[in-house]
Coordinates of N, CA and C in Angstrom, one line a residue:
X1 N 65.1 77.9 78.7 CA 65.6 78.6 79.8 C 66.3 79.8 79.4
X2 N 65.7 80.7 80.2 CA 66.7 82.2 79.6 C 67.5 82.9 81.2
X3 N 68.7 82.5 80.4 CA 69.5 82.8 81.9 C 69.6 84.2 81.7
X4 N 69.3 85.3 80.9 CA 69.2 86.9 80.9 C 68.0 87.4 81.4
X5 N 67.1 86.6 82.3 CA 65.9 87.3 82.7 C 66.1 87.1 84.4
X6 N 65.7 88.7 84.7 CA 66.1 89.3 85.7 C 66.8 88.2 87.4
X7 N 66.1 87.3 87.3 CA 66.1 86.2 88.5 C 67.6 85.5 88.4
X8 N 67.8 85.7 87.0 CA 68.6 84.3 86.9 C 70.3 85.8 86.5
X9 N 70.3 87.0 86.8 CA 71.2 87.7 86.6 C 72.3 87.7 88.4
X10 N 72.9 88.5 88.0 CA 73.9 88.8 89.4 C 73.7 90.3 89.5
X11 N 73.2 91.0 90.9 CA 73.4 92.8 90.3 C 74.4 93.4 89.8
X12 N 74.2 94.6 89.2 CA 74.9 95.0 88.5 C 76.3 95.3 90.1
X13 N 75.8 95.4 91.5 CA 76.9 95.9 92.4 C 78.0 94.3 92.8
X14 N 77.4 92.9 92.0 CA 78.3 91.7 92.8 C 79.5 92.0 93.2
X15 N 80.2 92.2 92.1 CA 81.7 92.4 92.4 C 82.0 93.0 93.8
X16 N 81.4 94.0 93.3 CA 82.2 95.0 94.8 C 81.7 94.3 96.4
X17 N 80.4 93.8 96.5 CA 79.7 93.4 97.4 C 80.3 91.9 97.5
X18 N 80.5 91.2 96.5 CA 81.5 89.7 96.5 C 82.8 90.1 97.3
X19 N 83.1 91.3 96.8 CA 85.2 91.1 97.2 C 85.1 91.7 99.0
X20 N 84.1 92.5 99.3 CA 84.2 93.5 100.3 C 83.4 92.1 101.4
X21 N 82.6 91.7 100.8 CA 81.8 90.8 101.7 C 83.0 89.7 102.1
X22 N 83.6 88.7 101.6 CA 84.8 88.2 101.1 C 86.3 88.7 102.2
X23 N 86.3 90.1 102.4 CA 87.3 90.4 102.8 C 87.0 90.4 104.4
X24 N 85.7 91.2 104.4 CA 85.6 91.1 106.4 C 85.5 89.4 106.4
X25 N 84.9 88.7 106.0 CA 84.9 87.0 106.2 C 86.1 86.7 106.5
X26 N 87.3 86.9 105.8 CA 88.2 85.7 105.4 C 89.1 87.0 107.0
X27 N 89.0 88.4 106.8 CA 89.9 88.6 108.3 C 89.1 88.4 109.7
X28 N 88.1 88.2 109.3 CA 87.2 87.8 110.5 C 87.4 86.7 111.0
X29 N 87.5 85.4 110.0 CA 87.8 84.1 110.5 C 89.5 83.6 110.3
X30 N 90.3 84.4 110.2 CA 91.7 84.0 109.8 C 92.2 83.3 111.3
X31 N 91.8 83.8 112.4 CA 92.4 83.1 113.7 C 91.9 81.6 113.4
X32 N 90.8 81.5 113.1 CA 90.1 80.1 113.3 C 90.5 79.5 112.0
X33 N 90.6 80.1 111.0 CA 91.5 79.3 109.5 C 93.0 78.9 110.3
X34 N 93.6 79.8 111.0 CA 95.2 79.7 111.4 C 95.3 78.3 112.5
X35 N 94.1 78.5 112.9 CA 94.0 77.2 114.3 C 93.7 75.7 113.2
X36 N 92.9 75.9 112.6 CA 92.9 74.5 112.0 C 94.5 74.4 111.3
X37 N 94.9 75.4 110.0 CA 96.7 74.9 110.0 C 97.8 74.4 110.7
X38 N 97.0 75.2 111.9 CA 98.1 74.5 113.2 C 98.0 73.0 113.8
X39 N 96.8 72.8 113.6 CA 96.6 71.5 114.5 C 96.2 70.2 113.3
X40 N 96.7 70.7 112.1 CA 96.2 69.6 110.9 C 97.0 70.5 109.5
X41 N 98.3 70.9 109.7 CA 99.4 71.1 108.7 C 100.5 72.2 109.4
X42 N 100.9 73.2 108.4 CA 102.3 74.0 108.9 C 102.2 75.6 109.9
X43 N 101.0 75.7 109.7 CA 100.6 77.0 110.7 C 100.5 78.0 110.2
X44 N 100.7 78.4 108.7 CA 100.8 79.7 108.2 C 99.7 80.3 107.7
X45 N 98.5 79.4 107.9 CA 97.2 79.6 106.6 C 96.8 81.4 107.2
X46 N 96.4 80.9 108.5 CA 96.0 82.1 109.2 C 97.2 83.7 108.8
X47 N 98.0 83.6 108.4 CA 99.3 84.6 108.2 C 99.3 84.8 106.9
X48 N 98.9 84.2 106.1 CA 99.1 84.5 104.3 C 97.2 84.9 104.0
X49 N 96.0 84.7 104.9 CA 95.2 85.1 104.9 C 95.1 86.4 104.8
X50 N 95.7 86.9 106.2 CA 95.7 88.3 106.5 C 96.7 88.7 105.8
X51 N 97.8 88.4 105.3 CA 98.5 89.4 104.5 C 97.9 89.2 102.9
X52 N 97.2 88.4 102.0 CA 96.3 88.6 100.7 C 95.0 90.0 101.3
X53 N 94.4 89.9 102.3 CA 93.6 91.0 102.8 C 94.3 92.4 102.7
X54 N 95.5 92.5 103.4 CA 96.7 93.7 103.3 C 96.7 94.4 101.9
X55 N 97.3 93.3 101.4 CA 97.9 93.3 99.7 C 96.0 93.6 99.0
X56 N 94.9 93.2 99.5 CA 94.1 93.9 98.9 C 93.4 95.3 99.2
X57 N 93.4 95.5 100.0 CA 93.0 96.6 100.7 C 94.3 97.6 99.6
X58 N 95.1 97.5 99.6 CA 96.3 98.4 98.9 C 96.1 98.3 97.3
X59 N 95.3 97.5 96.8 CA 95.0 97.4 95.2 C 93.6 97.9 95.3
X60 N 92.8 98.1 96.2 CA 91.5 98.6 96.2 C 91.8 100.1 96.4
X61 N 93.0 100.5 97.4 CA 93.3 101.6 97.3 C 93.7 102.6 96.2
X62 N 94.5 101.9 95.1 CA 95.5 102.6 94.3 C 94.6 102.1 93.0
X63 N 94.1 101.2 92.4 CA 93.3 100.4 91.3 C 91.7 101.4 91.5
X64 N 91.2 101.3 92.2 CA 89.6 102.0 92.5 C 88.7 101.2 91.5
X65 N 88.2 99.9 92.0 CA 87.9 98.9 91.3 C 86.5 99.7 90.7
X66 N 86.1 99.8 89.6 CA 84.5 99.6 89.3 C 83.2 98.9 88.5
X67 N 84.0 97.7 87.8 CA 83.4 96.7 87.6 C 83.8 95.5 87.9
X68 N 83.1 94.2 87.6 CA 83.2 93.2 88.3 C 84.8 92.6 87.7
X69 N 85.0 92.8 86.9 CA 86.2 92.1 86.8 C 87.7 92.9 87.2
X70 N 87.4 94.1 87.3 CA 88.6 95.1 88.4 C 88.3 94.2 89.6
X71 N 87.4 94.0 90.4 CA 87.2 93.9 91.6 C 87.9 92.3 92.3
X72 N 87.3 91.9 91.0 CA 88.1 90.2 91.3 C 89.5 90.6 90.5
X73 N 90.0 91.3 89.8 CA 91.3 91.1 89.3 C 92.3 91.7 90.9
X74 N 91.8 92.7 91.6 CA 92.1 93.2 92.7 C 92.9 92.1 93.7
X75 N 91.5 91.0 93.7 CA 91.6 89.8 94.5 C 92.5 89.3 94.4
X76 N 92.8 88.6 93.2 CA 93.1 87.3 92.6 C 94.9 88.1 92.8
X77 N 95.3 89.2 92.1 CA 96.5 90.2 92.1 C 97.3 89.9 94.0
X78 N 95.6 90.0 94.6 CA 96.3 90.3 96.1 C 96.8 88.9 96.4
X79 N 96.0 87.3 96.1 CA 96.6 86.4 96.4 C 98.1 86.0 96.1
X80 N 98.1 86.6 94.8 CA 99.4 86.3 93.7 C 100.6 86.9 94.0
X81 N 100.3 87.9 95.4 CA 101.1 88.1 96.3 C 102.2 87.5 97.3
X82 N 101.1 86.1 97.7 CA 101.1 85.8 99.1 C 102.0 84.6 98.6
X83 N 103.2 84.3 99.1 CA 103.8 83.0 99.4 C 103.4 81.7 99.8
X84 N 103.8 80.5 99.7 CA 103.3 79.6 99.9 C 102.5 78.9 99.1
X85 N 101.6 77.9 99.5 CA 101.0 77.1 98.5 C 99.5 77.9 98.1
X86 N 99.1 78.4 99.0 CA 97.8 79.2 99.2 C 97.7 79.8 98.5
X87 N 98.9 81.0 98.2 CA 98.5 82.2 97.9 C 98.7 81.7 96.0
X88 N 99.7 81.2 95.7 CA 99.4 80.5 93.8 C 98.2 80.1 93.9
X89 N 97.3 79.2 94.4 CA 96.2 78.7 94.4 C 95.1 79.5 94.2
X90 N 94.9 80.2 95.2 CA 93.8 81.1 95.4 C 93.7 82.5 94.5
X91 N 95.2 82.5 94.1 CA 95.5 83.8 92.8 C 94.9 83.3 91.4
X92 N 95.2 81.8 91.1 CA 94.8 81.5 90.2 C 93.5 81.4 90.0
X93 N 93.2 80.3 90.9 CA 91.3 80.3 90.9 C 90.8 81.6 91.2
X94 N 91.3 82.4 91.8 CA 90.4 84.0 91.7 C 90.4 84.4 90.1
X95 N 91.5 84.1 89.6 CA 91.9 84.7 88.6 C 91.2 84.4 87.4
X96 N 90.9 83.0 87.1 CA 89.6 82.1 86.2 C 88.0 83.4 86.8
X97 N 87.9 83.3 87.9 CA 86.6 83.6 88.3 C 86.3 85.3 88.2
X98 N 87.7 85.6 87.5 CA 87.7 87.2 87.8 C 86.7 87.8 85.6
X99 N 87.1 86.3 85.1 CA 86.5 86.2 83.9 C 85.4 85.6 83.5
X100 N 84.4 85.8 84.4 CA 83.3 85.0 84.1 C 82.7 85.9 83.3
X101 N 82.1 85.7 82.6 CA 81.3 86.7 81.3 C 82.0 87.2 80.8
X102 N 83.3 86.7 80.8 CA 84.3 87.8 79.6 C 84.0 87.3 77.7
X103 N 83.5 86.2 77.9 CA 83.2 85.5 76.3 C 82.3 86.3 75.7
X104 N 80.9 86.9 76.7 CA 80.1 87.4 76.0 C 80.6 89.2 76.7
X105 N 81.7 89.4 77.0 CA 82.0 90.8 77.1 C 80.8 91.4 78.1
X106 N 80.5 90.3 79.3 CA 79.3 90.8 80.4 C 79.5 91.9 81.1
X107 N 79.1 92.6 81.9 CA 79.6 93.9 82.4 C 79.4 93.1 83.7
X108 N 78.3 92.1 84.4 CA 78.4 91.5 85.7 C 77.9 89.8 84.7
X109 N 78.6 88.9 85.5 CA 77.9 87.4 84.7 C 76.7 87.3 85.6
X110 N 76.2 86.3 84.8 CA 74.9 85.3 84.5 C 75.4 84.7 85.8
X111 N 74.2 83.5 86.3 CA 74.5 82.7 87.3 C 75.1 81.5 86.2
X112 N 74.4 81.1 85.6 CA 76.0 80.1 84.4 C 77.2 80.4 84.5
X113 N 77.2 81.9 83.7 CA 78.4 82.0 83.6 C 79.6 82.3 84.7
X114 N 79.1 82.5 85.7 CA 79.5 82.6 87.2 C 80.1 80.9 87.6
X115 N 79.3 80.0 87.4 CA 79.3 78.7 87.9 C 80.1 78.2 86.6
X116 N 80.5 78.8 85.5 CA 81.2 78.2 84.8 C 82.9 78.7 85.2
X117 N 83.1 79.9 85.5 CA 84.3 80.6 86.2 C 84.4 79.5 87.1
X118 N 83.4 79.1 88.1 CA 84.1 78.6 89.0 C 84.8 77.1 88.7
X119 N 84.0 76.3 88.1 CA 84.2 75.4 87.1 C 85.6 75.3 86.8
X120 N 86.2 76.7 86.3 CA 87.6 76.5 85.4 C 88.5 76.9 86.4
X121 N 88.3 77.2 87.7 CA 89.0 77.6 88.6 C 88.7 76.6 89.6
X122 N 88.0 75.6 89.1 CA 88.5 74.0 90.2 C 89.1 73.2 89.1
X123 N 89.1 73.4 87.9 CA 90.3 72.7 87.2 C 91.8 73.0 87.1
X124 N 91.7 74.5 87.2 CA 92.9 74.8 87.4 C 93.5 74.5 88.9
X125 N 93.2 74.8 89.6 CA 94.0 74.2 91.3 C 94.4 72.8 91.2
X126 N 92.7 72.1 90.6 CA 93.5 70.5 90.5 C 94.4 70.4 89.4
X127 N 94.7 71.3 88.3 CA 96.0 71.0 87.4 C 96.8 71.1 88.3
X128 N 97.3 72.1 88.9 CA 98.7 72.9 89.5 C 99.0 72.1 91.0
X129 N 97.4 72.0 91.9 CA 97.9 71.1 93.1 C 97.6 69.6 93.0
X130 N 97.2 69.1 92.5 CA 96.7 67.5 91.6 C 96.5 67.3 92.8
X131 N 95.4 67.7 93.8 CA 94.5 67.5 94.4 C 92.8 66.6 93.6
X132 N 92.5 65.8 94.3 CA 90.9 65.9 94.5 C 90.1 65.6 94.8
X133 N 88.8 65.4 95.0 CA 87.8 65.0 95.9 C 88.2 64.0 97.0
X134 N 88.3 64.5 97.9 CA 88.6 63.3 99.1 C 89.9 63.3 99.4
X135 N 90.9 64.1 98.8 CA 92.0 64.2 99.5 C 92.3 65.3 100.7
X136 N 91.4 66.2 101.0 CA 91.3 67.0 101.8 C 92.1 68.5 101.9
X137 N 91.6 68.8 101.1 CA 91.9 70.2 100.2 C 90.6 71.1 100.0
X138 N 90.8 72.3 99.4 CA 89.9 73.1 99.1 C 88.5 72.8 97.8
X139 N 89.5 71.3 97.5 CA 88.4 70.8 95.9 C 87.7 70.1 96.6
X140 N 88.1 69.9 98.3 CA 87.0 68.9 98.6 C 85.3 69.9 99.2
X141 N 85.4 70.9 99.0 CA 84.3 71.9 99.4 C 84.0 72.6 97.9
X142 N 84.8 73.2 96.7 CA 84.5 73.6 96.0 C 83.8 72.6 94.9
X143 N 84.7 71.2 94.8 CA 83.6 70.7 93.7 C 81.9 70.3 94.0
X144 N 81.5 69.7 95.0 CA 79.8 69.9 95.6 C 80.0 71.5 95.2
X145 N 80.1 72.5 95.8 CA 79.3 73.8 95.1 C 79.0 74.0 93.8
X146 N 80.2 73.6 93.1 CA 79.9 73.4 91.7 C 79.1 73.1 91.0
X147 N 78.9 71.7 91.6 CA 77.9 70.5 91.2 C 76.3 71.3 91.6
X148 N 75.9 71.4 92.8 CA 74.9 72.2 93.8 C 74.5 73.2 93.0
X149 N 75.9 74.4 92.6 CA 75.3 75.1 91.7 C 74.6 75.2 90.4
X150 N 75.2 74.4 89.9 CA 75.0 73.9 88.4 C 73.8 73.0 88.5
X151 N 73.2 72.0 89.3 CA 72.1 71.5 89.5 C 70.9 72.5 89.5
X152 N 71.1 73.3 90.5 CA 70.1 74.0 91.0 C 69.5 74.9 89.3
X153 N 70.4 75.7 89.1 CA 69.7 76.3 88.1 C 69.5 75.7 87.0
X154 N 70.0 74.6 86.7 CA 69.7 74.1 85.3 C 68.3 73.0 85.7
X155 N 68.1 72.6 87.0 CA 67.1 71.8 87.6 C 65.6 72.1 86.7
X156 N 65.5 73.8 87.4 CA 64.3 74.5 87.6 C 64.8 76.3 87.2
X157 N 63.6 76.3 85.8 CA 63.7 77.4 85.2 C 63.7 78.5 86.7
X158 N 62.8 78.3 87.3 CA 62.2 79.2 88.0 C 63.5 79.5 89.1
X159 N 64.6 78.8 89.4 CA 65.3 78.8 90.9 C 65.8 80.1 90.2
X160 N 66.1 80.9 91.3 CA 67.1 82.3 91.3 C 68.2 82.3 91.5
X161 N 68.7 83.2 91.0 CA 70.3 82.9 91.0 C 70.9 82.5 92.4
X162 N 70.5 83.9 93.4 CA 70.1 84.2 94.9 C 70.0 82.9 95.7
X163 N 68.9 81.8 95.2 CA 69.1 80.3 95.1 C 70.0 79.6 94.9
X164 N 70.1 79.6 93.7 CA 71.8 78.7 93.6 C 72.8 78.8 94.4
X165 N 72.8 80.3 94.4 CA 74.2 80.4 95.2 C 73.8 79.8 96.3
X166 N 73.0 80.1 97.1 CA 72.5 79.3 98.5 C 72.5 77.8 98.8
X167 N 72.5 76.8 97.8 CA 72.6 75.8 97.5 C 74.4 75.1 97.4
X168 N 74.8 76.7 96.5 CA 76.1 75.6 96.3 C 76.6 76.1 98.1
X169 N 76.4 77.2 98.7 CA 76.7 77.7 99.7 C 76.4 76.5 100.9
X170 N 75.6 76.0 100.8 CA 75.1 74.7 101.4 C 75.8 73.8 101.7
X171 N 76.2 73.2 99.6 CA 77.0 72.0 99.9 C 78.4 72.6 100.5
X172 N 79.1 73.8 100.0 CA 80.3 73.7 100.3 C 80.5 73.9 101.8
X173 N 80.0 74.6 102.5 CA 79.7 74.1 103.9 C 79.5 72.9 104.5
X174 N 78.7 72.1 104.3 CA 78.4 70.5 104.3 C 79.5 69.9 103.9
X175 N 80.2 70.2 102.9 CA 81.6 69.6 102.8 C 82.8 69.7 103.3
X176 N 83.2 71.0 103.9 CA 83.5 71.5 104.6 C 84.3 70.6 106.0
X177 N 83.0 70.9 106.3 CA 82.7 70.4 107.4 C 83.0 68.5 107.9
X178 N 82.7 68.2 106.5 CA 82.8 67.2 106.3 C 84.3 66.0 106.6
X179 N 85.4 67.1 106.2 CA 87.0 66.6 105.9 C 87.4 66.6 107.6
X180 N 86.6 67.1 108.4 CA 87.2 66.9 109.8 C 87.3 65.1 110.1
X181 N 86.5 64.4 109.0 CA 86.5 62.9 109.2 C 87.2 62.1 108.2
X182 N 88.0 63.0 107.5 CA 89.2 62.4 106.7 C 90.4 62.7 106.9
X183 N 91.5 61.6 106.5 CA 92.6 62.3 106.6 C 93.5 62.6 105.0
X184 N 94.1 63.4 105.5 CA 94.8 64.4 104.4 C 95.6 63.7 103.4
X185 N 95.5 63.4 102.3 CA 96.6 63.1 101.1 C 97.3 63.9 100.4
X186 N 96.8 64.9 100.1 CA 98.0 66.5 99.6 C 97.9 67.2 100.4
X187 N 98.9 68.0 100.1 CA 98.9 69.6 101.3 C 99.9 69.3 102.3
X188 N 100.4 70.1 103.1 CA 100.9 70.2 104.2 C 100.2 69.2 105.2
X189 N 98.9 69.1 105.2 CA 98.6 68.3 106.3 C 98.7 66.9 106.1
X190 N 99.2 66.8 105.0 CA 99.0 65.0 104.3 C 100.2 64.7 105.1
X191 N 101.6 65.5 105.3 CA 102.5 64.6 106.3 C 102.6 64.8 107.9
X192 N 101.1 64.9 108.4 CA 100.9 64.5 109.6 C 99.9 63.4 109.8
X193 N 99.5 62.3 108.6 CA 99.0 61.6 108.6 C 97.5 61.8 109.3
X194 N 97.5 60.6 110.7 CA 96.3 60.7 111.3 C 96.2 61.9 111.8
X195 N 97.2 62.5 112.7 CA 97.1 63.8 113.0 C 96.1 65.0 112.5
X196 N 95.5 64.7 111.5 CA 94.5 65.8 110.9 C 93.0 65.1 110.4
X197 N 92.8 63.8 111.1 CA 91.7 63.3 111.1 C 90.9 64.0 112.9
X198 N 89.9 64.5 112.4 CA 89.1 65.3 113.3 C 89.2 66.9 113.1
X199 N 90.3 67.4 112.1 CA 90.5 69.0 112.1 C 89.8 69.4 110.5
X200 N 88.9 70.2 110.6 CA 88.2 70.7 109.2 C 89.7 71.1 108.2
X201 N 89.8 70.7 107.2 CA 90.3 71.3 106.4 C 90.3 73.0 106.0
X202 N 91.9 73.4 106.4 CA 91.5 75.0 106.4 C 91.2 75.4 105.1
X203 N 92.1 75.0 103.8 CA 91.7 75.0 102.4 C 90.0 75.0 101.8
X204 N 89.8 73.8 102.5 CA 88.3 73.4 102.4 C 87.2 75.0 103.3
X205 N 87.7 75.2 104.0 CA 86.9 76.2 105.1 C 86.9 77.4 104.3
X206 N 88.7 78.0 103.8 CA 88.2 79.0 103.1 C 87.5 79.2 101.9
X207 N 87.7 77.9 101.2 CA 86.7 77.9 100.0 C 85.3 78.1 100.4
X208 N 84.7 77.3 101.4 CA 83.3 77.7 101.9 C 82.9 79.1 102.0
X209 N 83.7 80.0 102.4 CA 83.5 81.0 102.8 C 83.7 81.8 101.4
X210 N 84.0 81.7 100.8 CA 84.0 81.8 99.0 C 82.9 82.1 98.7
X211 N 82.4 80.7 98.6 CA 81.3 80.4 98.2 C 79.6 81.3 98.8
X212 N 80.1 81.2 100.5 CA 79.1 82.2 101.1 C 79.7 83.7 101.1
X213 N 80.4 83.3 100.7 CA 80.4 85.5 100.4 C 79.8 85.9 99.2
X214 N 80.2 85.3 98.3 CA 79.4 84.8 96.5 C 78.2 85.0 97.2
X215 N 77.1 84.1 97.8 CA 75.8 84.4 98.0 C 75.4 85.2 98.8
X216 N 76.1 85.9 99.3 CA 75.9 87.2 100.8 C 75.7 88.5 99.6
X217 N 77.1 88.7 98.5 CA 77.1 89.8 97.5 C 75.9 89.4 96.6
X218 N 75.6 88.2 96.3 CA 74.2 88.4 95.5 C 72.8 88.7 96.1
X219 N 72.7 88.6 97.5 CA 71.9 88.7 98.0 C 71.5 90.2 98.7
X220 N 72.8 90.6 98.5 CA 72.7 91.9 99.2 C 72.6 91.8 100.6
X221 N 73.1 90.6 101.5 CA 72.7 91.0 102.8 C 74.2 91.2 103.4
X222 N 75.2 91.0 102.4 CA 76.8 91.2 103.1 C 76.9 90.1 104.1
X223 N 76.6 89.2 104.4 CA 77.1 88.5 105.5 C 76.8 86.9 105.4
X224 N 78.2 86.7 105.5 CA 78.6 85.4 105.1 C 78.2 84.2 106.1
X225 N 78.3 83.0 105.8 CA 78.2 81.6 107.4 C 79.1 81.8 107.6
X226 N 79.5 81.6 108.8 CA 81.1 81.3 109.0 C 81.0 80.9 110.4
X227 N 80.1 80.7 110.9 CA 79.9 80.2 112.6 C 80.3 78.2 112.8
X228 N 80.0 78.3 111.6 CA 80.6 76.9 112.0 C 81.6 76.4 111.7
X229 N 82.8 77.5 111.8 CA 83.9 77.5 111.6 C 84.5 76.7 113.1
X230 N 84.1 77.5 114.1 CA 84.9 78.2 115.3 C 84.4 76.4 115.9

C-alpha cells in the first residue's frame, strides 16, 4: 500500500479549507450546540464556541496562516483561549492534530498520518478528561471516526482518502447521534443524571462536525452535515 500516491494524499489547500470550513460550521451551529448544554449540562458550550471562532478570526487576522500546520496552530491557539472545560480540550486535541506529518516534515499529511493526529488527540482528551466510550462526551463520536477511518483505508488499497474521511464522517455522526440514548458519566451533564438521557451530547456533536469539516476541506465542497443537529 503506498499512502503517497495521489488518492491516498490530502490537497495541498486542507488546512485552510479544514479550519475555514470548520469555522462557518461550528458558528453556524453554536445556537443548537448551546441548546443541547442547556437542556443536558451548564449552558455555556454555545458561548465558548463563539468566542474560540472570535479568538480565531483575530489569529487568522494577525498570523496569515499558509500552511497546514499555521492553520491548525491558529485553531488549536484560539481554543487555548476559551475558558472552561471545552476550550483545554479542544486546544489540546487541535493541538496533536495541528502535527500530523510533522515526523516526516509533510508540508500537508497523508490520510494515515492525519488519522494518526487524530489518534493522539483522542488520547490526549481521555488523559486530561478520563472520559471514554460511553460516558457521553466528545470520545463517544471521535473514537468510531478513528476506528472508521483507520479501517477504511488500511481495508482497501484502492479507498481514497476523500473516502475515509466520509466513513469516519459517518460513524462520528452515527455516534453522535447516538448519546441522545445515554446518560452522562463525565462532564457537566453527568450531574444531571437522567436529565440528559434523550439530549445529543454537545461535546459529541462538536466533534462530529470536526470530523465533517475534515471531509468537506478534503473534498473541496466546503460544506459540512450538520442538519441533524437541529
Amino acid at each position: 500500500m503506498n499512502d503517497q500516491t495521489p488518492s491516498r494524499t490530502l490537497p495541498d489547500s486542507f488546512g485552510r479549507a479544514f479550519v475555514l470550513t470548520l469555522r462557518e460550521t461550528l458558528v453556524g451551529s453554536a445556537d443548537e450546540l448551546g441548546d443541547l448544554d442547556r437542556r443536558a449540562g451548564d449552558g455555556d458550550f454555545g458561548t465558548n464556541v463563539r468566542t474560540a471562532m472570535k479568538h480565531l478570526d483575530q489569529n487568522l487576522e494577525t498570523d496569515e496562516p499558509r500552511s497546514y500546520r499555521e492553520w491548525l496552530t491558529a485553531l488549536y491557539m484560539a481554543w487555548l483561549g476559551v475558558g472552561g472545560t471545552s476550550g483545554p480540550l479542544f486546544g489540546m486535541f487541535f493541538r496533536d492534530l495541528a502535527k500530523a506529518g510533522e515526523e516526516a516534515d509533510a508540508a500537508v499529511p497523508t490520510i494515515a498520518q492525519f488519522a494518526n493526529a487524530l489518534a493522539a488527540g483522542q488520547a490526549t482528551v481521555q488523559k486530561y478528561g478520563e472520559a471514554n466510550v460511553g460516558d457521553k462526551t466528545m470520545i463517544d463520536s471521535l473514537d468510531p471516526a478513528v476506528t472508521a477511518l483507520r479501517t477504511a483505508f488500511e481495508a482497501d488499497a484502492e479507498t481514497t482518502a476523500v473516502e475515509a474521511l466520509f466513513a469516519a464522517e459517518d460513524a462520528a455522526v452515527t455516534a453522535a447521534t447516538a448519546t441522545a440514548q445515554t446518560i452522562a458519566r463525565r462532564g457537566r451533564a453527568s450531574y444531571v443524571g437522567d436529565a440528559s438521557q434523550g439530549v445529543i451530547d454537545p461535546g459529541a456533536a462538536a466533534m462530529a462536525l470536526v470530523i465533517s469539516s475534515a471531509r468537506a476541506g478534503a473534498d473541496g465542497s466546503g460544506v459540512a452535515n450538520i442538519g441533524w443537529i437541529a
